[in-house]
Amino acid sequence: MFGVGLRREHYPYLTEKPITDIDWFEVISENYMNTEGRPISVLESIRKDYPITCHGVGMSLGSSNEIDPNYLKDLKALIDRLDPFLVSDHLAWNHWNGIKLHELIPVPYHEESLKIIANHIDYVQNELQRQIAVENISAYFNYTTSTMNESEFLSLLVQQTGCSILLDINNIYVNAKNFHFNPVDFIKTIPKESIAQVHLAGFTDMGTYLFDTHAEPVHQEVWNLFETSLELIPENIPIMIEWDENVPEFHKLEAELNKARQIMNKRDKNETRKITKPVL
């Protein structure tokens, strides 16, 4: 299954109900929560023809504050309305003591934060009455108090809460370049069966570091990492392209997604050759 993020720039095109190469759409939950405007109307029209996922940026799982119950109430209403096949958010925080930031801030990776975030995930899954997926983020600083890395932390969250993982290949590559680690080792650490979805996106090279902007096509290095990772992720997993800035025309987004489809088809053909190879 191959999907893209639903963006308002494509509303006029999609409301004409064209034939597309898209299998499903991912929506940013907060854009459609607690609203009866045009966006939700367009989304409900698209939902008649396509499965969707709800991907949040405001749950703030990593905050030391409690999860906002009103936020969860609005999210659950949206979930009940749209019946997404996956609900996800980030291993990050952006709310604290009534202050809301417009960035996803990384968390320290140690036992204390693990306990807090695991409790938050348990609470969210109980309130929503469903499993959620947690995404690895791009980060631009580390905490000196961390006692483990992000992939180890995510793996422990899976063990303790039963959540799944939204694996962002671009974020792994960006962090690997910025913090000098092996991105394949990161993917190997994540329990394969816990990976529920894959994100692919484009970064911007700022000269001294990579910046996760979602403003460019997927870079070749990320495609290479994606292809390498195929043995480490489940088969038939939902894969999508994120493109949030400098959003292209829809056909260009489809072409970008079809690169992922071609890589997967190449993997499938190679696997078929292995299976059908005669035994001498």
mmCIF file of C-alpha atoms in Angstrom:
data_model
loop_
_atom_site.group_PDB
_atom_site.id
_atom_site.type_symbol
_atom_site.label_atom_id
_atom_site.label_comp_id
_atom_site.label_asym_id
_atom_site.label_seq_id
_atom_site.Cartn_x
_atom_site.Cartn_y
_atom_site.Cartn_z
ATOM 1 C CA MET A 1 0.000 0.000 0.000
ATOM 2 C CA PHE A 2 1.472 3.329 -1.093
ATOM 3 C CA GLY A 3 0.181 6.676 0.182
ATOM 4 C CA VAL A 4 0.852 10.408 0.376
ATOM 5 C CA GLY A 5 0.015 13.178 2.776
ATOM 6 C CA LEU A 6 -3.235 14.994 1.996
ATOM 7 C CA ARG A 7 -2.460 18.701 1.498
ATOM 8 C CA ARG A 8 -4.815 21.585 0.826
ATOM 9 C CA GLU A 9 -2.944 22.476 -2.386
ATOM 10 C CA HIS A 10 -4.388 19.308 -3.910
ATOM 11 C CA TYR A 11 -8.007 19.757 -2.781
ATOM 12 C CA PRO A 12 -9.224 21.204 -6.138
ATOM 13 C CA TYR A 13 -7.653 18.348 -8.082
ATOM 14 C CA LEU A 14 -8.818 15.567 -5.761
ATOM 15 C CA THR A 15 -12.390 16.819 -5.492
ATOM 16 C CA GLU A 16 -12.674 16.095 -9.229
ATOM 17 C CA LYS A 17 -12.179 12.417 -8.246
ATOM 18 C CA PRO A 18 -9.401 11.650 -10.734
ATOM 19 C CA ILE A 19 -7.927 8.196 -11.196
ATOM 20 C CA THR A 20 -4.663 8.184 -9.231
ATOM 21 C CA ASP A 21 -1.742 5.918 -8.349
ATOM 22 C CA ILE A 22 -2.447 6.515 -4.656
ATOM 23 C CA ASP A 23 -3.680 3.714 -2.404
ATOM 24 C CA TRP A 24 -4.328 5.820 0.718
ATOM 25 C CA PHE A 25 -3.847 9.243 2.291
ATOM 26 C CA GLU A 26 -2.341 10.384 5.573
ATOM 27 C CA VAL A 27 -3.931 13.424 7.227
ATOM 28 C CA ILE A 28 -2.552 15.659 9.971
ATOM 29 C CA SER A 29 -5.040 15.039 12.759
ATOM 30 C CA GLU A 30 -5.043 18.569 14.159
ATOM 31 C CA ASN A 31 -6.047 20.039 10.788
ATOM 32 C CA TYR A 32 -9.398 18.238 10.974
ATOM 33 C CA MET A 33 -10.192 17.996 14.677
ATOM 34 C CA ASN A 34 -13.156 19.883 16.088
ATOM 35 C CA THR A 35 -14.068 21.559 12.801
ATOM 36 C CA GLU A 36 -16.943 21.562 10.319
ATOM 37 C CA GLY A 37 -15.263 23.663 7.645
ATOM 38 C CA ARG A 38 -14.228 22.908 4.074
ATOM 39 C CA PRO A 39 -11.179 20.790 5.013
ATOM 40 C CA ILE A 40 -13.262 18.153 6.808
ATOM 41 C CA SER A 41 -15.840 18.220 4.031
ATOM 42 C CA VAL A 42 -13.141 17.560 1.423
ATOM 43 C CA LEU A 43 -11.599 14.879 3.611
ATOM 44 C CA GLU A 44 -14.895 13.045 4.056
ATOM 45 C CA SER A 45 -15.391 13.085 0.281
ATOM 46 C CA ILE A 46 -11.911 11.615 -0.251
ATOM 47 C CA ARG A 47 -12.479 9.108 2.547
ATOM 48 C CA LYS A 48 -15.314 7.553 0.522
ATOM 49 C CA ASP A 49 -12.738 6.451 -2.046
ATOM 50 C CA TYR A 50 -9.529 5.941 -0.062
ATOM 51 C CA PRO A 51 -8.385 4.532 3.281
ATOM 52 C CA ILE A 52 -6.656 7.072 5.509
ATOM 53 C CA THR A 53 -4.356 7.343 8.505
ATOM 54 C CA CYS A 54 -4.426 10.059 11.173
ATOM 55 C CA HIS A 55 -0.978 11.440 11.990
ATOM 56 C CA GLY A 56 -0.747 13.870 14.893
ATOM 57 C CA VAL A 57 1.753 16.549 15.878
ATOM 58 C CA GLY A 58 0.114 17.783 19.089
ATOM 59 C CA MET A 59 -0.198 14.840 21.467
ATOM 60 C CA SER A 60 3.098 15.738 23.193
ATOM 61 C CA LEU A 61 3.793 12.218 24.409
ATOM 62 C CA GLY A 62 7.180 13.279 25.736
ATOM 63 C CA SER A 63 5.983 16.085 28.014
ATOM 64 C CA SER A 64 6.277 15.719 31.785
ATOM 65 C CA ASN A 65 2.724 17.117 31.942
ATOM 66 C CA GLU A 66 -0.290 14.850 31.589
ATOM 67 C CA ILE A 67 -1.838 14.295 28.161
ATOM 68 C CA ASP A 68 -4.606 16.830 27.527
ATOM 69 C CA PRO A 69 -7.922 14.943 27.901
ATOM 70 C CA ASN A 70 -9.744 17.496 25.723
ATOM 71 C CA TYR A 71 -7.254 16.874 22.948
ATOM 72 C CA LEU A 72 -7.903 13.140 23.159
ATOM 73 C CA LYS A 73 -11.643 13.719 23.176
ATOM 74 C CA ASP A 74 -11.420 15.692 19.929
ATOM 75 C CA LEU A 75 -9.047 13.154 18.403
ATOM 76 C CA LYS A 76 -11.325 10.254 19.280
ATOM 77 C CA ALA A 77 -14.273 12.050 17.691
ATOM 78 C CA LEU A 78 -12.250 12.399 14.493
ATOM 79 C CA ILE A 79 -11.199 8.752 14.614
ATOM 80 C CA ASP A 80 -14.792 7.625 15.097
ATOM 81 C CA ARG A 81 -15.803 9.788 12.151
ATOM 82 C CA LEU A 82 -13.107 8.628 9.711
ATOM 83 C CA ASP A 83 -12.193 5.103 10.837
ATOM 84 C CA PRO A 84 -8.466 5.398 9.958
ATOM 85 C CA PHE A 85 -6.436 2.216 9.674
ATOM 86 C CA LEU A 86 -3.621 3.775 11.734
ATOM 87 C CA VAL A 87 -3.307 6.560 14.316
ATOM 88 C CA SER A 88 0.142 7.948 15.062
ATOM 89 C CA ASP A 89 2.128 10.724 16.717
ATOM 90 C CA HIS A 90 5.762 11.478 17.562
ATOM 91 C CA LEU A 91 8.306 10.580 20.224
ATOM 92 C CA ALA A 92 8.584 14.239 21.181
ATOM 93 C CA TRP A 93 7.060 17.006 23.268
ATOM 94 C CA ASN A 94 5.727 20.464 22.399
ATOM 95 C CA HIS A 95 3.385 21.314 25.330
ATOM 96 C CA TRP A 96 4.503 22.270 28.816
ATOM 97 C CA ASN A 97 2.598 24.127 31.549
ATOM 98 C CA GLY A 98 0.143 25.652 29.085
ATOM 99 C CA ILE A 99 2.849 26.684 26.615
ATOM 100 C CA LYS A 100 2.473 25.211 23.133
ATOM 101 C CA LEU A 101 5.434 25.167 20.778
ATOM 102 C CA HIS A 102 5.311 24.702 17.026
ATOM 103 C CA GLU A 103 8.267 22.345 16.973
ATOM 104 C CA LEU A 104 8.722 18.704 17.919
ATOM 105 C CA ILE A 105 11.283 18.692 20.734
ATOM 106 C CA PRO A 106 13.247 15.471 21.387
ATOM 107 C CA VAL A 107 13.123 13.722 24.742
ATOM 108 C CA PRO A 108 16.002 12.465 26.893
ATOM 109 C CA TYR A 109 16.458 8.731 26.537
ATOM 110 C CA HIS A 110 16.669 7.397 30.089
ATOM 111 C CA GLU A 111 14.582 5.346 32.535
ATOM 112 C CA GLU A 112 12.667 8.269 34.031
ATOM 113 C CA SER A 113 11.408 9.590 30.695
ATOM 114 C CA LEU A 114 10.722 6.014 29.554
ATOM 115 C CA LYS A 115 8.378 5.521 32.499
ATOM 116 C CA ILE A 116 6.580 8.838 31.869
ATOM 117 C CA ILE A 117 6.135 8.270 28.128
ATOM 118 C CA ALA A 118 5.097 4.639 28.559
ATOM 119 C CA ASN A 119 2.402 5.781 30.998
ATOM 120 C CA HIS A 120 1.275 8.405 28.493
ATOM 121 C CA ILE A 121 1.044 5.855 25.684
ATOM 122 C CA ASP A 122 -0.908 3.467 27.909
ATOM 123 C CA TYR A 123 -3.313 6.281 28.787
ATOM 124 C CA VAL A 124 -3.776 7.311 25.141
ATOM 125 C CA GLN A 125 -4.332 3.742 23.944
ATOM 126 C CA ASN A 126 -6.868 3.120 26.701
ATOM 127 C CA GLU A 127 -8.738 6.348 25.926
ATOM 128 C CA LEU A 128 -8.759 5.768 22.176
ATOM 129 C CA GLN A 129 -9.360 2.038 22.577
ATOM 130 C CA ARG A 130 -6.753 1.253 19.946
ATOM 131 C CA GLN A 131 -3.047 0.826 19.400
ATOM 132 C CA ILE A 132 -1.105 3.909 18.313
ATOM 133 C CA ALA A 133 2.126 4.169 16.334
ATOM 134 C CA VAL A 134 5.005 6.336 17.575
ATOM 135 C CA GLU A 135 7.349 8.022 15.094
ATOM 136 C CA ASN A 136 11.081 8.599 15.465
ATOM 137 C CA ILE A 137 11.849 12.293 14.950
ATOM 138 C CA SER A 138 14.636 14.396 13.472
ATOM 139 C CA ALA A 139 16.584 16.191 16.213
ATOM 140 C CA TYR A 140 19.255 18.868 16.333
ATOM 141 C CA PHE A 141 20.629 18.395 19.838
ATOM 142 C CA ASN A 142 21.177 15.562 22.308
ATOM 143 C CA TYR A 143 20.684 15.419 26.074
ATOM 144 C CA THR A 144 23.760 14.736 28.181
ATOM 145 C CA THR A 145 21.498 12.806 30.585
ATOM 146 C CA SER A 146 20.535 10.166 28.000
ATOM 147 C CA THR A 147 21.650 6.644 28.856
ATOM 148 C CA MET A 148 20.526 4.982 25.619
ATOM 149 C CA ASN A 149 19.859 5.930 22.009
ATOM 150 C CA GLU A 150 16.515 6.603 20.320
ATOM 151 C CA SER A 151 16.137 3.197 18.704
ATOM 152 C CA GLU A 152 16.766 1.404 22.012
ATOM 153 C CA PHE A 153 14.260 3.726 23.702
ATOM 154 C CA LEU A 154 11.620 3.038 21.044
ATOM 155 C CA SER A 155 12.152 -0.698 21.362
ATOM 156 C CA LEU A 156 11.555 -0.519 25.110
ATOM 157 C CA LEU A 157 8.380 1.498 24.547
ATOM 158 C CA VAL A 158 7.112 -1.254 22.251
ATOM 159 C CA GLN A 159 7.868 -3.891 24.889
ATOM 160 C CA GLN A 160 6.203 -1.962 27.701
ATOM 161 C CA THR A 161 3.106 -0.573 25.963
ATOM 162 C CA GLY A 162 2.392 -2.687 22.882
ATOM 163 C CA CYS A 163 2.495 0.424 20.687
ATOM 164 C CA SER A 164 3.762 0.153 17.124
ATOM 165 C CA ILE A 165 6.416 2.201 15.322
ATOM 166 C CA LEU A 166 6.046 4.623 12.445
ATOM 167 C CA LEU A 167 9.534 4.380 10.989
ATOM 168 C CA ASP A 168 10.673 7.583 9.289
ATOM 169 C CA ILE A 169 13.609 6.668 7.038
ATOM 170 C CA ASN A 170 14.435 10.294 6.249
ATOM 171 C CA ASN A 171 14.603 11.218 9.947
ATOM 172 C CA ILE A 172 16.943 8.290 10.592
ATOM 173 C CA TYR A 173 19.240 9.386 7.773
ATOM 174 C CA VAL A 174 19.214 13.059 8.856
ATOM 175 C CA ASN A 175 20.070 12.158 12.451
ATOM 176 C CA ALA A 176 22.695 9.642 11.365
ATOM 177 C CA LYS A 177 24.519 12.303 9.352
ATOM 178 C CA ASN A 178 24.137 15.003 12.007
ATOM 179 C CA PHE A 179 25.108 12.803 14.963
ATOM 180 C CA HIS A 180 27.441 10.345 13.181
ATOM 181 C CA PHE A 181 25.905 6.920 13.679
ATOM 182 C CA ASN A 182 25.064 4.002 11.388
ATOM 183 C CA PRO A 183 21.439 4.341 10.209
ATOM 184 C CA VAL A 184 21.164 0.627 9.409
ATOM 185 C CA ASP A 185 22.061 -0.212 13.011
ATOM 186 C CA PHE A 186 19.171 2.022 14.107
ATOM 187 C CA ILE A 187 16.687 0.076 11.962
ATOM 188 C CA LYS A 188 18.109 -3.275 13.085
ATOM 189 C CA THR A 189 17.391 -2.335 16.708
ATOM 190 C CA ILE A 190 13.669 -1.758 16.098
ATOM 191 C CA PRO A 191 11.595 -4.954 16.467
ATOM 192 C CA LYS A 192 10.615 -5.795 12.893
ATOM 193 C CA GLU A 193 7.090 -6.897 13.808
ATOM 194 C CA SER A 194 6.414 -3.559 15.542
ATOM 195 C CA ILE A 195 6.879 -1.429 12.401
ATOM 196 C CA ALA A 196 3.432 -0.385 11.179
ATOM 197 C CA GLN A 197 4.238 2.280 8.574
ATOM 198 C CA VAL A 198 7.174 3.933 6.801
ATOM 199 C CA HIS A 199 7.688 7.616 6.006
ATOM 200 C CA LEU A 200 9.912 8.914 3.219
ATOM 201 C CA ALA A 201 10.649 12.617 2.727
ATOM 202 C CA GLY A 202 13.191 15.147 1.515
ATOM 203 C CA PHE A 203 15.703 17.030 3.654
ATOM 204 C CA THR A 204 17.579 20.281 2.995
ATOM 205 C CA ASP A 205 21.369 20.352 3.180
ATOM 206 C CA MET A 206 22.263 23.407 5.264
ATOM 207 C CA GLY A 207 25.999 22.979 4.700
ATOM 208 C CA THR A 208 27.038 22.012 8.222
ATOM 209 C CA TYR A 209 23.973 19.870 8.959
ATOM 210 C CA LEU A 210 20.903 18.332 7.339
ATOM 211 C CA PHE A 211 17.484 19.858 8.056
ATOM 212 C CA ASP A 212 14.278 17.800 7.843
ATOM 213 C CA THR A 213 12.165 20.231 5.814
ATOM 214 C CA HIS A 214 9.872 17.970 3.734
ATOM 215 C CA ALA A 215 10.416 20.584 1.031
ATOM 216 C CA GLU A 216 12.296 18.567 -1.588
ATOM 217 C CA PRO A 217 12.132 15.219 -3.363
ATOM 218 C CA VAL A 218 13.497 12.233 -1.473
ATOM 219 C CA HIS A 219 17.285 12.293 -1.758
ATOM 220 C CA GLN A 220 19.114 9.370 -3.311
ATOM 221 C CA GLU A 221 20.839 8.598 -0.018
ATOM 222 C CA VAL A 222 17.438 8.125 1.627
ATOM 223 C CA TRP A 223 16.243 5.943 -1.240
ATOM 224 C CA ASN A 224 19.375 3.852 -0.772
ATOM 225 C CA LEU A 225 18.708 3.494 2.955
ATOM 226 C CA PHE A 226 15.093 2.574 2.239
ATOM 227 C CA GLU A 227 16.174 -0.145 -0.182
ATOM 228 C CA THR A 228 18.717 -1.460 2.310
ATOM 229 C CA SER A 229 16.077 -1.503 5.047
ATOM 230 C CA LEU A 230 13.604 -3.688 3.146
ATOM 231 C CA GLU A 231 14.931 -6.854 4.733
ATOM 232 C CA LEU A 232 14.438 -5.266 8.156
ATOM 233 C CA ILE A 233 10.805 -4.153 7.799
ATOM 234 C CA PRO A 234 7.627 -6.220 7.313
ATOM 235 C CA GLU A 235 6.368 -7.070 3.852
ATOM 236 C CA ASN A 236 3.323 -5.220 2.474
ATOM 237 C CA ILE A 237 3.823 -2.379 4.940
ATOM 238 C CA PRO A 238 2.127 0.993 4.231
ATOM 239 C CA ILE A 239 4.692 3.421 2.780
ATOM 240 C CA MET A 240 4.156 7.120 2.125
ATOM 241 C CA ILE A 241 5.786 10.307 0.873
ATOM 242 C CA GLU A 242 5.688 13.414 3.069
ATOM 243 C CA TRP A 243 5.941 16.742 1.216
ATOM 244 C CA ASP A 244 4.843 19.737 3.284
ATOM 245 C CA GLU A 245 6.685 22.786 1.879
ATOM 246 C CA ASN A 246 7.052 23.808 -1.772
ATOM 247 C CA VAL A 247 4.268 21.306 -2.412
ATOM 248 C CA PRO A 248 4.423 20.133 -6.050
ATOM 249 C CA GLU A 249 1.596 19.365 -8.436
ATOM 250 C CA PHE A 250 -0.129 16.110 -7.634
ATOM 251 C CA HIS A 251 1.307 14.188 -10.600
ATOM 252 C CA LYS A 252 4.839 14.960 -9.380
ATOM 253 C CA LEU A 253 3.930 13.633 -5.939
ATOM 254 C CA GLU A 254 2.579 10.476 -7.579
ATOM 255 C CA ALA A 255 5.818 10.082 -9.533
ATOM 256 C CA GLU A 256 7.817 10.360 -6.326
ATOM 257 C CA LEU A 257 5.662 7.730 -4.655
ATOM 258 C CA ASN A 258 6.047 5.433 -7.638
ATOM 259 C CA LYS A 259 9.813 5.394 -7.011
ATOM 260 C CA ALA A 260 9.054 3.664 -3.713
ATOM 261 C CA ARG A 261 6.718 1.283 -5.511
ATOM 262 C CA GLN A 262 9.436 0.448 -8.051
ATOM 263 C CA ILE A 263 11.952 -0.290 -5.288
ATOM 264 C CA MET A 264 9.457 -2.573 -3.560
ATOM 265 C CA ASN A 265 8.603 -4.327 -6.831
ATOM 266 C CA LYS A 266 12.303 -4.869 -7.454
ATOM 267 C CA ARG A 267 12.623 -6.456 -4.012
ATOM 268 C CA ASP A 268 9.598 -8.681 -4.643
ATOM 269 C CA LYS A 269 10.974 -9.846 -8.006
ATOM 270 C CA ASN A 270 14.327 -10.684 -6.413
ATOM 271 C CA GLU A 271 12.559 -12.674 -3.701
ATOM 272 C CA THR A 272 10.561 -14.545 -6.340
ATOM 273 C CA ARG A 273 13.770 -15.445 -8.178
ATOM 274 C CA LYS A 274 15.243 -16.843 -4.954
ATOM 275 C CA ILE A 275 12.156 -18.968 -4.327
ATOM 276 C CA THR A 276 11.933 -20.314 -7.880
ATOM 277 C CA LYS A 277 15.664 -20.920 -8.333
ATOM 278 C CA PRO A 278 16.133 -24.628 -9.053
ATOM 279 C CA VAL A 279 17.957 -26.703 -6.482
ATOM 280 C CA LEU A 280 20.866 -28.617 -8.056
#
